[in-house]
Tab-separated table of C-alpha atoms in Angstrom:
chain	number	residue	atom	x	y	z
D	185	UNK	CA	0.000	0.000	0.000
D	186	UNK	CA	3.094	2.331	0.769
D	187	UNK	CA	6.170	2.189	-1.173
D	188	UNK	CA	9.790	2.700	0.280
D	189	UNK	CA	10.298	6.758	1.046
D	190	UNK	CA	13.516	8.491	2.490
D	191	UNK	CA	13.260	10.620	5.469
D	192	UNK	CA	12.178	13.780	3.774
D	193	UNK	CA	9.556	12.545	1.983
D	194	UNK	CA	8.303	10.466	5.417
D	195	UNK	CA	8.537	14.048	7.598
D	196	UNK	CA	6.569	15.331	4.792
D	197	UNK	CA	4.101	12.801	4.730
D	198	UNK	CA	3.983	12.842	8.809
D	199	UNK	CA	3.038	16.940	8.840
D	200	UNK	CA	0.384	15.980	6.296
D	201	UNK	CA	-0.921	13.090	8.342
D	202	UNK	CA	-1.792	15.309	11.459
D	203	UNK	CA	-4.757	17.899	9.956
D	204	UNK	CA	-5.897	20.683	12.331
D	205	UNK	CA	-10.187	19.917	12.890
D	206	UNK	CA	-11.640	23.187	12.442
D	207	UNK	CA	-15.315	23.212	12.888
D	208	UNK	CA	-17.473	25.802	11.504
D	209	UNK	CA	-18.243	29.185	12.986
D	210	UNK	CA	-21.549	27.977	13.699
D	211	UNK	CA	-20.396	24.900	15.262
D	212	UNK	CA	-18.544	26.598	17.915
D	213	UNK	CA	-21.547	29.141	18.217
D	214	UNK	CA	-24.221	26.541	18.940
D	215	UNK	CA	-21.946	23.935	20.629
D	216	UNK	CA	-23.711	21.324	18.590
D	217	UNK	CA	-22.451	17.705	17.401
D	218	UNK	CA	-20.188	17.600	14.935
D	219	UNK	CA	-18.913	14.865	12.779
D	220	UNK	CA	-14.804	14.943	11.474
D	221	UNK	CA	-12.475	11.870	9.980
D	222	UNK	CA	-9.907	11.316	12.010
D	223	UNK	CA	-6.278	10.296	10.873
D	224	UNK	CA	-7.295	6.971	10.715
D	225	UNK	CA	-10.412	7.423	8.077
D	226	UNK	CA	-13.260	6.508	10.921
D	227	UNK	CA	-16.030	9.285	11.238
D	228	UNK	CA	-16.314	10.445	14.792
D	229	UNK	CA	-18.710	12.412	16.274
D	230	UNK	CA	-18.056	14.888	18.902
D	231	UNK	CA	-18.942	18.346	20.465
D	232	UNK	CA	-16.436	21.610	19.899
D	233	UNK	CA	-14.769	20.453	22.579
D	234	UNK	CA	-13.557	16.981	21.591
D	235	UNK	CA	-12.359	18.808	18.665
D	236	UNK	CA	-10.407	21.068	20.628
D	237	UNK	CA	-8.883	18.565	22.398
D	238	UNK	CA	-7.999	16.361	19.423
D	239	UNK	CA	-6.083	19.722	18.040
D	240	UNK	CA	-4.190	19.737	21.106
D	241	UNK	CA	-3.550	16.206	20.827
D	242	UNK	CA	-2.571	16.231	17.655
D	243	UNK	CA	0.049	19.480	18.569
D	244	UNK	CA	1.702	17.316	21.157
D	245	UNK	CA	1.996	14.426	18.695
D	246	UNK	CA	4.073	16.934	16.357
D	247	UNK	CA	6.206	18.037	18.948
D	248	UNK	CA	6.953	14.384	19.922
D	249	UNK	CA	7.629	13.111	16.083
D	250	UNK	CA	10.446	16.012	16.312
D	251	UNK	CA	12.027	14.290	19.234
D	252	UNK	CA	11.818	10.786	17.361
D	253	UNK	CA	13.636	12.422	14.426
D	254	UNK	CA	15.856	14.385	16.205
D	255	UNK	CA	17.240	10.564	18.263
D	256	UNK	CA	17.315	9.656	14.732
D	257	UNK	CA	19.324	11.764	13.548
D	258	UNK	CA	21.890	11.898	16.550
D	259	UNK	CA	21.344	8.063	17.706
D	260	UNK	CA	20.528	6.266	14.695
D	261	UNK	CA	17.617	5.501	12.483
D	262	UNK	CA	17.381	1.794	14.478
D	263	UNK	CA	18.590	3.346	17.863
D	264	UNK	CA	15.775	1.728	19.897
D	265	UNK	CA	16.753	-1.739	18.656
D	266	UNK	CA	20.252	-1.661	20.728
D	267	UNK	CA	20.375	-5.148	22.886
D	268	UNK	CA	18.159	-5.007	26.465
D	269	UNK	CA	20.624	-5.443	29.747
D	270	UNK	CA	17.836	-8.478	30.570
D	271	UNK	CA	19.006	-10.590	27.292
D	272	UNK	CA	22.004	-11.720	28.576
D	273	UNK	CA	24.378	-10.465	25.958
D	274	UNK	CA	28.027	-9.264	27.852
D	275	UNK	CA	28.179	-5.751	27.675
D	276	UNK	CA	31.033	-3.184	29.530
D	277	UNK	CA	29.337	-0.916	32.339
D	278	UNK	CA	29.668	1.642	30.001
D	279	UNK	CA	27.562	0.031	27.489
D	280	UNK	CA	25.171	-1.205	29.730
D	281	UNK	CA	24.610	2.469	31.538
D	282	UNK	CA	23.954	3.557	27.645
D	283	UNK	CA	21.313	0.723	27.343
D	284	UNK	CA	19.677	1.463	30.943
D	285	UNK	CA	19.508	5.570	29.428
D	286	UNK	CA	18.148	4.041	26.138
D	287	UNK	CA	15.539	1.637	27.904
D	288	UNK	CA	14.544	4.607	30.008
D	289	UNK	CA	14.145	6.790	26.976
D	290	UNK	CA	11.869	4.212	24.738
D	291	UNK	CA	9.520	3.738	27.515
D	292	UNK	CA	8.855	7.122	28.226
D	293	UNK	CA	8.510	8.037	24.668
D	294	UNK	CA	6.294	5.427	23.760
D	295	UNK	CA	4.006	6.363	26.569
D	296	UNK	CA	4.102	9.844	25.172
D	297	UNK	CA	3.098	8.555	22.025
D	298	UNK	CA	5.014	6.924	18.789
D	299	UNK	CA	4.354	9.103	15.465
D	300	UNK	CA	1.801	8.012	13.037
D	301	UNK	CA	4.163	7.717	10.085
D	302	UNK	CA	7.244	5.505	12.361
D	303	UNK	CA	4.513	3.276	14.167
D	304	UNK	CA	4.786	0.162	11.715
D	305	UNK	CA	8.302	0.513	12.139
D	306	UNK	CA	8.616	0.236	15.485
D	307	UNK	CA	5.693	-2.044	16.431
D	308	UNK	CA	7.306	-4.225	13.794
D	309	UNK	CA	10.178	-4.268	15.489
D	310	UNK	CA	9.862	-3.975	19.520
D	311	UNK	CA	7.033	-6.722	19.728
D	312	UNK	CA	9.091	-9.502	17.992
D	313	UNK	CA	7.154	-9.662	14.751
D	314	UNK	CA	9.925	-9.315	13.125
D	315	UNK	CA	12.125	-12.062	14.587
D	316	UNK	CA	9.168	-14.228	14.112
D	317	UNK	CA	8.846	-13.252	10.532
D	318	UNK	CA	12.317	-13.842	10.445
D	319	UNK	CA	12.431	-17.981	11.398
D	320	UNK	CA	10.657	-18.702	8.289
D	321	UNK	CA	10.641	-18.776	4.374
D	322	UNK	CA	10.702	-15.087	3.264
D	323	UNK	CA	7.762	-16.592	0.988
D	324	UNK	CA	5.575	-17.947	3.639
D	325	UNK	CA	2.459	-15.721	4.096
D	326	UNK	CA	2.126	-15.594	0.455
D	327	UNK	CA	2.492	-19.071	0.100
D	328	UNK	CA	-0.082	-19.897	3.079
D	329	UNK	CA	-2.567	-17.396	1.430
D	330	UNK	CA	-2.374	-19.555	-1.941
D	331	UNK	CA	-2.808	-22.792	-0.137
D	332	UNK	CA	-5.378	-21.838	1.692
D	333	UNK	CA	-7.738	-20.243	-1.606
D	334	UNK	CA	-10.853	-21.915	-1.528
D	335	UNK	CA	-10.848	-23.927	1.484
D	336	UNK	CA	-14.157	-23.596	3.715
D	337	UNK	CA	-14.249	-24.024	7.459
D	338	UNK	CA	-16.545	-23.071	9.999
D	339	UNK	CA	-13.675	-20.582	10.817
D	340	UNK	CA	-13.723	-19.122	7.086
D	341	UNK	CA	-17.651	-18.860	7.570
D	342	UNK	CA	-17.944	-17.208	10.204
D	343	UNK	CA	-14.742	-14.824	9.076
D	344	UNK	CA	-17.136	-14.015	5.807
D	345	UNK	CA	-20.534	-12.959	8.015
D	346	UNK	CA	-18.531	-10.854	10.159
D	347	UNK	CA	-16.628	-9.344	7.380
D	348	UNK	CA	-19.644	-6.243	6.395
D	349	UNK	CA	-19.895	-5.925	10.453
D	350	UNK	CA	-16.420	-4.754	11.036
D	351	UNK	CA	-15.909	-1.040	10.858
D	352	UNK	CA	-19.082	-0.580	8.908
D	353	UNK	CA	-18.574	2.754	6.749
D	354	UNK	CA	-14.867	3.260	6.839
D	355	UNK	CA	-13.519	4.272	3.528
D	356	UNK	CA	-11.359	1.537	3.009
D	357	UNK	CA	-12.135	-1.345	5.139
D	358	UNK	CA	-15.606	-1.340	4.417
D	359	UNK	CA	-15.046	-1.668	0.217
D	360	UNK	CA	-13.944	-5.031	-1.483
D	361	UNK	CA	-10.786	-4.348	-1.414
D	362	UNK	CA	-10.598	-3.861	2.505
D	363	UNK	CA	-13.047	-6.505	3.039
D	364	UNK	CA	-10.831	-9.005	0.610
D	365	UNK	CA	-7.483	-7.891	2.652
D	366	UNK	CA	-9.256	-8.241	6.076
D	367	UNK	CA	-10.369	-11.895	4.779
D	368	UNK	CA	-6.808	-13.120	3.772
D	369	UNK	CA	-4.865	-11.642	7.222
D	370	UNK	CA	-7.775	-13.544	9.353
D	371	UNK	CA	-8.316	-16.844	7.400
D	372	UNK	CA	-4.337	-17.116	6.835
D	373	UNK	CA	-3.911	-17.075	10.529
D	374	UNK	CA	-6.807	-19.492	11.443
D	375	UNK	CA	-4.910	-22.113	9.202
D	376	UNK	CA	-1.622	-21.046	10.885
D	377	UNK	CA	-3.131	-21.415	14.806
D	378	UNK	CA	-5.673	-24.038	14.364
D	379	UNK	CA	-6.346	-23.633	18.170
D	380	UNK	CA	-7.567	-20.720	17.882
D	381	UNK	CA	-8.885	-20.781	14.082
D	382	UNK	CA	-10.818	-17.850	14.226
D	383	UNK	CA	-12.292	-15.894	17.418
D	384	UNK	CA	-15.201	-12.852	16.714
D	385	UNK	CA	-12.818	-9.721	18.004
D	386	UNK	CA	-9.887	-10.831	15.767
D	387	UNK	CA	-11.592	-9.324	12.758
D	388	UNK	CA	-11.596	-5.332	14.266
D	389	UNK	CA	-7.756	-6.016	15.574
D	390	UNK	CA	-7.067	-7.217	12.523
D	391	UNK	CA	-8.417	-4.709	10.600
D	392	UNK	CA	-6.509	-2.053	12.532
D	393	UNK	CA	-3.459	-3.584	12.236
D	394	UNK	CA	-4.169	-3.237	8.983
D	395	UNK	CA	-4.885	0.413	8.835
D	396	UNK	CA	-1.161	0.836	10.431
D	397	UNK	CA	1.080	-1.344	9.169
D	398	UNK	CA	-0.055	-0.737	5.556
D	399	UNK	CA	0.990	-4.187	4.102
D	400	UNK	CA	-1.025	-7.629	4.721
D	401	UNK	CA	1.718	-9.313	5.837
D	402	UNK	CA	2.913	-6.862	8.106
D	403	UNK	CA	-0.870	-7.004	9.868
D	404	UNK	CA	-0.463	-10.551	9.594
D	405	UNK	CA	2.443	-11.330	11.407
D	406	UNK	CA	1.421	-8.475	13.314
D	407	UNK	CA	-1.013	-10.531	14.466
D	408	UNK	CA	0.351	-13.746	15.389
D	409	UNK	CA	2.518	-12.165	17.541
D	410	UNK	CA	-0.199	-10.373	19.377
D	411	UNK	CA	-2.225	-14.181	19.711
D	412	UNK	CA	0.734	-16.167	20.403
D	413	UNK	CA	3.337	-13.679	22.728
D	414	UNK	CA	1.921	-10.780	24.016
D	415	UNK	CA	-1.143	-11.554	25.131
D	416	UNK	CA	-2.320	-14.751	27.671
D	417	UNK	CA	-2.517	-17.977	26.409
D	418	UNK	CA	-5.883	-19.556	25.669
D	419	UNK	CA	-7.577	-15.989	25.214
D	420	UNK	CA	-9.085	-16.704	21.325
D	421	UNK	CA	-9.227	-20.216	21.658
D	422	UNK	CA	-12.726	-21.922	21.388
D	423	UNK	CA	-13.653	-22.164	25.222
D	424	UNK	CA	-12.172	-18.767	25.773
D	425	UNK	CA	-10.399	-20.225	28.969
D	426	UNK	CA	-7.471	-17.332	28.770
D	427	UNK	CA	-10.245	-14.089	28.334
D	428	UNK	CA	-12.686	-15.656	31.592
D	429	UNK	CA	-9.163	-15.485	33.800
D	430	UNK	CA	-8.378	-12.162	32.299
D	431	UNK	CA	-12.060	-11.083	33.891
D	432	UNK	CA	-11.636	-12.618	36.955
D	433	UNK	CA	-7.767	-11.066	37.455
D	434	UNK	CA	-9.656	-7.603	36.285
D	435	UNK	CA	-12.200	-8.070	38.898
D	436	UNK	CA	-9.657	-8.723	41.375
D	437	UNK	CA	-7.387	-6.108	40.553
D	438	UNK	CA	-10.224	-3.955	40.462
D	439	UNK	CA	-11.195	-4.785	44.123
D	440	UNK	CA	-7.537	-3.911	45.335
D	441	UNK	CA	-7.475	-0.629	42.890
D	442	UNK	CA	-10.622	1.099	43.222
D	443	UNK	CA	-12.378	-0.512	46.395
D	444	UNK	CA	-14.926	1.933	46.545
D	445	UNK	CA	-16.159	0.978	43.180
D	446	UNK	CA	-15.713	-2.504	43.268
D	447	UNK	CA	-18.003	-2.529	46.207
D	448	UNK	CA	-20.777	-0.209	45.030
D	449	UNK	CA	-20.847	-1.952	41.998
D	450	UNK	CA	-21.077	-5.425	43.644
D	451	UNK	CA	-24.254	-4.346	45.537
D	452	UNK	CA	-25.963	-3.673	42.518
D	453	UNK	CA	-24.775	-6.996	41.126
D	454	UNK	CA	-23.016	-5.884	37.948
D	455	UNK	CA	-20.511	-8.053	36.461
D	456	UNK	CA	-17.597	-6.555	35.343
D	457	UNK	CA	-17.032	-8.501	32.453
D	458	UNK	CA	-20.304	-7.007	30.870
D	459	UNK	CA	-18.466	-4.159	30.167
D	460	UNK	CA	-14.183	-5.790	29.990
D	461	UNK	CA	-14.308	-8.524	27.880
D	462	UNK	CA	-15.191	-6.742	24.677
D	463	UNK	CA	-12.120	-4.222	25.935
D	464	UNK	CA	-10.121	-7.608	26.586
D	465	UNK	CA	-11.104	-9.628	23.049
D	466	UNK	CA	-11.056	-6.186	20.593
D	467	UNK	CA	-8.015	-4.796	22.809
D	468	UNK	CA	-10.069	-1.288	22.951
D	469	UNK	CA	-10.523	-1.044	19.231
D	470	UNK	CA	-14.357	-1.137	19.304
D	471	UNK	CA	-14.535	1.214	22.543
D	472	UNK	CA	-12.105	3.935	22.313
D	473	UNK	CA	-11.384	6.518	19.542
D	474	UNK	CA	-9.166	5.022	17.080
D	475	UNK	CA	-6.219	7.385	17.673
D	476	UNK	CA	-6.433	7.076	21.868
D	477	UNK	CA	-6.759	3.289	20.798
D	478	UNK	CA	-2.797	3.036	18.824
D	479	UNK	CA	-1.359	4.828	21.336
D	480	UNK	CA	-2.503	2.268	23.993
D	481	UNK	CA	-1.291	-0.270	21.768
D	482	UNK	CA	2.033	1.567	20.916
D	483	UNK	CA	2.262	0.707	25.244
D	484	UNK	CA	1.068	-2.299	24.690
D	485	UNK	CA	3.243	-3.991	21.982
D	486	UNK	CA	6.280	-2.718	24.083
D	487	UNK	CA	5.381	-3.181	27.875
D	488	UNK	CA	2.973	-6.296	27.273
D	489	UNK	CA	-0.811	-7.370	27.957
D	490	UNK	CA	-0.611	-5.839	31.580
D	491	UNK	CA	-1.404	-2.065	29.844
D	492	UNK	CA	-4.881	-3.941	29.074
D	493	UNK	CA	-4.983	-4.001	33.064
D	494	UNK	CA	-4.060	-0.475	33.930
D	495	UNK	CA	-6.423	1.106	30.901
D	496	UNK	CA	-9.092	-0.718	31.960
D	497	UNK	CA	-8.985	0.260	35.696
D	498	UNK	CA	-8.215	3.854	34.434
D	499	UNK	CA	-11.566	4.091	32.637
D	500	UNK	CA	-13.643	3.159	35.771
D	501	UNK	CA	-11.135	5.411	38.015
D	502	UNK	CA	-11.570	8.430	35.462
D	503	UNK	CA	-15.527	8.286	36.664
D	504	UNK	CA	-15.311	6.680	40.217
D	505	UNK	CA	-17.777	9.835	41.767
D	506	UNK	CA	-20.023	9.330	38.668
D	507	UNK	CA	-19.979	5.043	39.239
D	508	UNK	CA	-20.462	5.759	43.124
D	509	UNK	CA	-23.956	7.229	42.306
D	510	UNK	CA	-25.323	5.316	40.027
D	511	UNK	CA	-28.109	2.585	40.873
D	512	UNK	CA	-28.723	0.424	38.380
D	513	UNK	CA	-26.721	-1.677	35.996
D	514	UNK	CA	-27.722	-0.039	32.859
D	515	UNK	CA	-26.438	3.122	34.309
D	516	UNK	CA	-22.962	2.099	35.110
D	517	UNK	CA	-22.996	1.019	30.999
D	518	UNK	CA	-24.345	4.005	29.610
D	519	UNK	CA	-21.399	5.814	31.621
D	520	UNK	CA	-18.659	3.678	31.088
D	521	UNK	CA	-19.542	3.324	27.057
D	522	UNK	CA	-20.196	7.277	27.351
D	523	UNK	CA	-16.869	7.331	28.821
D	524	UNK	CA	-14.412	5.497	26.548
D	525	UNK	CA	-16.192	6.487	23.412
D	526	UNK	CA	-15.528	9.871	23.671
D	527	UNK	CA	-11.563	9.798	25.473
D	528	UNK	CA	-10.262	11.386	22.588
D	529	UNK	CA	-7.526	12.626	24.715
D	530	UNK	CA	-4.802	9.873	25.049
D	531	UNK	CA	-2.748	11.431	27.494
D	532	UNK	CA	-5.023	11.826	29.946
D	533	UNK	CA	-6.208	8.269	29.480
D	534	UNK	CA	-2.363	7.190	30.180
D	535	UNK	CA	-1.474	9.562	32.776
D	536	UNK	CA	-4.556	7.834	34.819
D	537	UNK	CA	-3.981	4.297	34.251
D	538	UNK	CA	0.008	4.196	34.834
D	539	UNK	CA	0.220	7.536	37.705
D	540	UNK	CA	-2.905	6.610	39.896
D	541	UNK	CA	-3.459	3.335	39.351
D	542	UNK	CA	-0.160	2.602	40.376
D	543	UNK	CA	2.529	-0.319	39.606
D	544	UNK	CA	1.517	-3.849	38.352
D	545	UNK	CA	4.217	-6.030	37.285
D	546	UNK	CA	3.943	-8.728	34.725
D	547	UNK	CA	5.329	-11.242	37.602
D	548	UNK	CA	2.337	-9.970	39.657
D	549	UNK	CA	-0.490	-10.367	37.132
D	550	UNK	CA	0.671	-14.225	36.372
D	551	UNK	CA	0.693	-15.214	39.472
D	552	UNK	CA	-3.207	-14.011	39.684
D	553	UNK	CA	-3.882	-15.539	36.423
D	554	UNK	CA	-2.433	-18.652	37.908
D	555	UNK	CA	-4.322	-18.647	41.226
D	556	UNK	CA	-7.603	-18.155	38.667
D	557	UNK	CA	-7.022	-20.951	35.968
D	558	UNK	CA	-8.454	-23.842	38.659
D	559	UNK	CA	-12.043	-22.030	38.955
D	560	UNK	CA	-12.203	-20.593	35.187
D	561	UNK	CA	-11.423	-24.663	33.991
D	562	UNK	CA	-13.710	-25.912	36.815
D	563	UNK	CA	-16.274	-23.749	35.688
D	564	UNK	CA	-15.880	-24.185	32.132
D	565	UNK	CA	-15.566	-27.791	32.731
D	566	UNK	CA	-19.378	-27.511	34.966
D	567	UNK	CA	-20.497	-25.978	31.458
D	568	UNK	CA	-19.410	-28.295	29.447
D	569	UNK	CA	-21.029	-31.375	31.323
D	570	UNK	CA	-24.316	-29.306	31.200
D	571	UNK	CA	-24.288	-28.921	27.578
D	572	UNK	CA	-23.567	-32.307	26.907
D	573	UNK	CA	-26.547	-33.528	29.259
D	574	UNK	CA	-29.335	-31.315	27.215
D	575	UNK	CA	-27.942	-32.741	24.292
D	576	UNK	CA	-28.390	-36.428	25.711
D	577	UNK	CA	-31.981	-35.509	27.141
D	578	UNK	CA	-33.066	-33.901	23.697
D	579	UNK	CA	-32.207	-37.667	21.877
């Protein structure tokens, strides 16, 4: 979809990328709802004030793509690929104070944001879909794609229904050719992970892998990298065993994080999971705004699946006093969808989920997921033997 550029051509194309939303005079008069494309191609709908706020986002994402260029151009183009102190590679104090600075430096630029036009780049690189990419035939996806032609499974099937549903209106996923290039990322993978085949969530991830990384095999191994390393085991498989853990470790964490929620929203009985597994299984790309949505993921593909954790918790934090007065089920919804639909502030998201929600180590969050995987099996297990029953009783 994109060719090769040089630098000038990709600053060029990066200025270009970041529009400044200017709604009419009678927009700003009135206040009313207004609709704008954001850089992604999705139609969002918003007040003045989103808009305003997605201009200021969009300043601070120019100011940070000059600090990219400008380690570029004094560090490197590849300067965040320099070897990690925790791979074990022998390195002189020296070098390994320069690696500790450069570690440093990644993570707090990549909380601050990567820049539209480097983000295939990097996420290519930091979450290991390269060296993945890398231990096979340089002709593989293409040569899975043309074995594949034709086959049907109930994974293909059910790929083809949910095709139209994804990102309905979108000027390029939603046409044959987006709907053709969405269909050959998802049904490649469900013949590479026959596990998981295909899982309904997969197709919006996908498709905004897609969006980023430009080429179908870039989304595609993209992809199985996402499925298969960064995120828990078992979470797109058939019983969903690995997204009912995630839930229960969410409503866990969320007891120790936000009491005061957790409680009120345990004596009006509401389930958490009503609300975090569609954030778990779409990884925020059906909830938040498309742009607030990469730049969780540009966290995400670098720090690993426990960002899911902290944005989740931030999202209830951000309207604890609003939660706290709510008194029936359908309310905490409405505020909560309310809520993430319209963050179109990224920073503020961030600064929420990793300043007041406080530490949570990857160490910490398996050891929950391990003290849930007995119950989750159990209970899927008590599910199972229920099914099967009705099925002998209906002979």
């Amino acid at each position: 979809m994109y060719g090769t550029q040089g630098k000038l051509d990709i600053a060029f194309e990066f200025q270009s990328q970041i529009p400044i939303l200017r709604p009419s005079i009678h927009s700003r008069r009135a206040n009313i709802t207004v609709k704008f494309q954001d850089l992604y191609g999705f139609t969002v709908e918003g007040n003045v004030d989103d808009v305003n706020v997605l201009n200021e986002v969009r300043e601070k994402v120019r100011q940070q793509g000059r600090v990219w260029w400008a380690l570029e151009a004094s560090k490197g183009a590849n300067w965040y690929l320099q070897p990690s102190i925790s791979e074990g590679i022998a390195l002189k104090s020296s070098l390994k104070l320069s690696v500790l600075a450069n570690a440093i430096t990644l993570k707090r630029l990549i909380r601050k944001g990567i820049p539209p036009v480097l983000r295939p780049k990097v996420w290519f690189s930091l979450s290991g879909a390269a060296k993945k990419k890398s231990t096979v035939p340089e002709s593989y996806y293409n040569d899975l794609i043309k074995a594949v032609e034709g086959k049907v499974t109930a994974a293909t099937r059910q790929i083809d229904h949910d095709l139209p549903r994804t990102f309905p209106g979108h000027p390029w996923l939603d046409t044959p050719d987006g709907h053709a290039a969405l269909r050959r990322v998802l049904v490649g993978y469900s013949f590479r992970d026959s596990d998981v085949g295909y899982c309904q969530g997969l197709n919006y991830v996908a498709a905004l892998l897609l969006l980023v990384m430009k080429t179908e095999e870039d989304a595609f191994w993209m992809l199985s990298v996402l499925v298969e390393n960064v995120l828990v085991n078992d979470c797109y498989t058939n019983n969903l065993s690995g997204c009912h853990v995630e839930q229960r470790v969410f409503k866990d964490l969320l007891a120790k994080k936000c009491p005061r929620i957790a409680i009120h929203l345990e004596e009006l009985e509401f389930d958490v999971s009503l609300v975090a597994t569609e954030w778990f299984l779409c990884l925020f790309s059906k909830s938040l705004p498309s742009e607030t949505t990469l730049r969780v993921w540009d966290v995400l593909f670098y720090e690993g699946a426990k960002v899911l954790f902290h944005v989740a918790l931030a999202i209830f934090k951000m309207k604890e006093e609003e939660l706290l007065l709510t008194h029936h089920a359908g309310d905490v919804i409405n505020i909560l969808q309310k809520t993430s639909h319209h963050l179109f502030d990224p920073d503020e998201l961030l600064t929420v989920a990793f300043e007041q929600i406080g530490s949570m180590t990857t160490n910490t969050i398996s050891k929950q997921r391990k003290k849930q995987e007995p119950a989750v099996m159990a209970e899927l297990d008590q599910r199972l033997r229920r099914l099967n029953s009705i099925k002998i009783d209906d002979k």
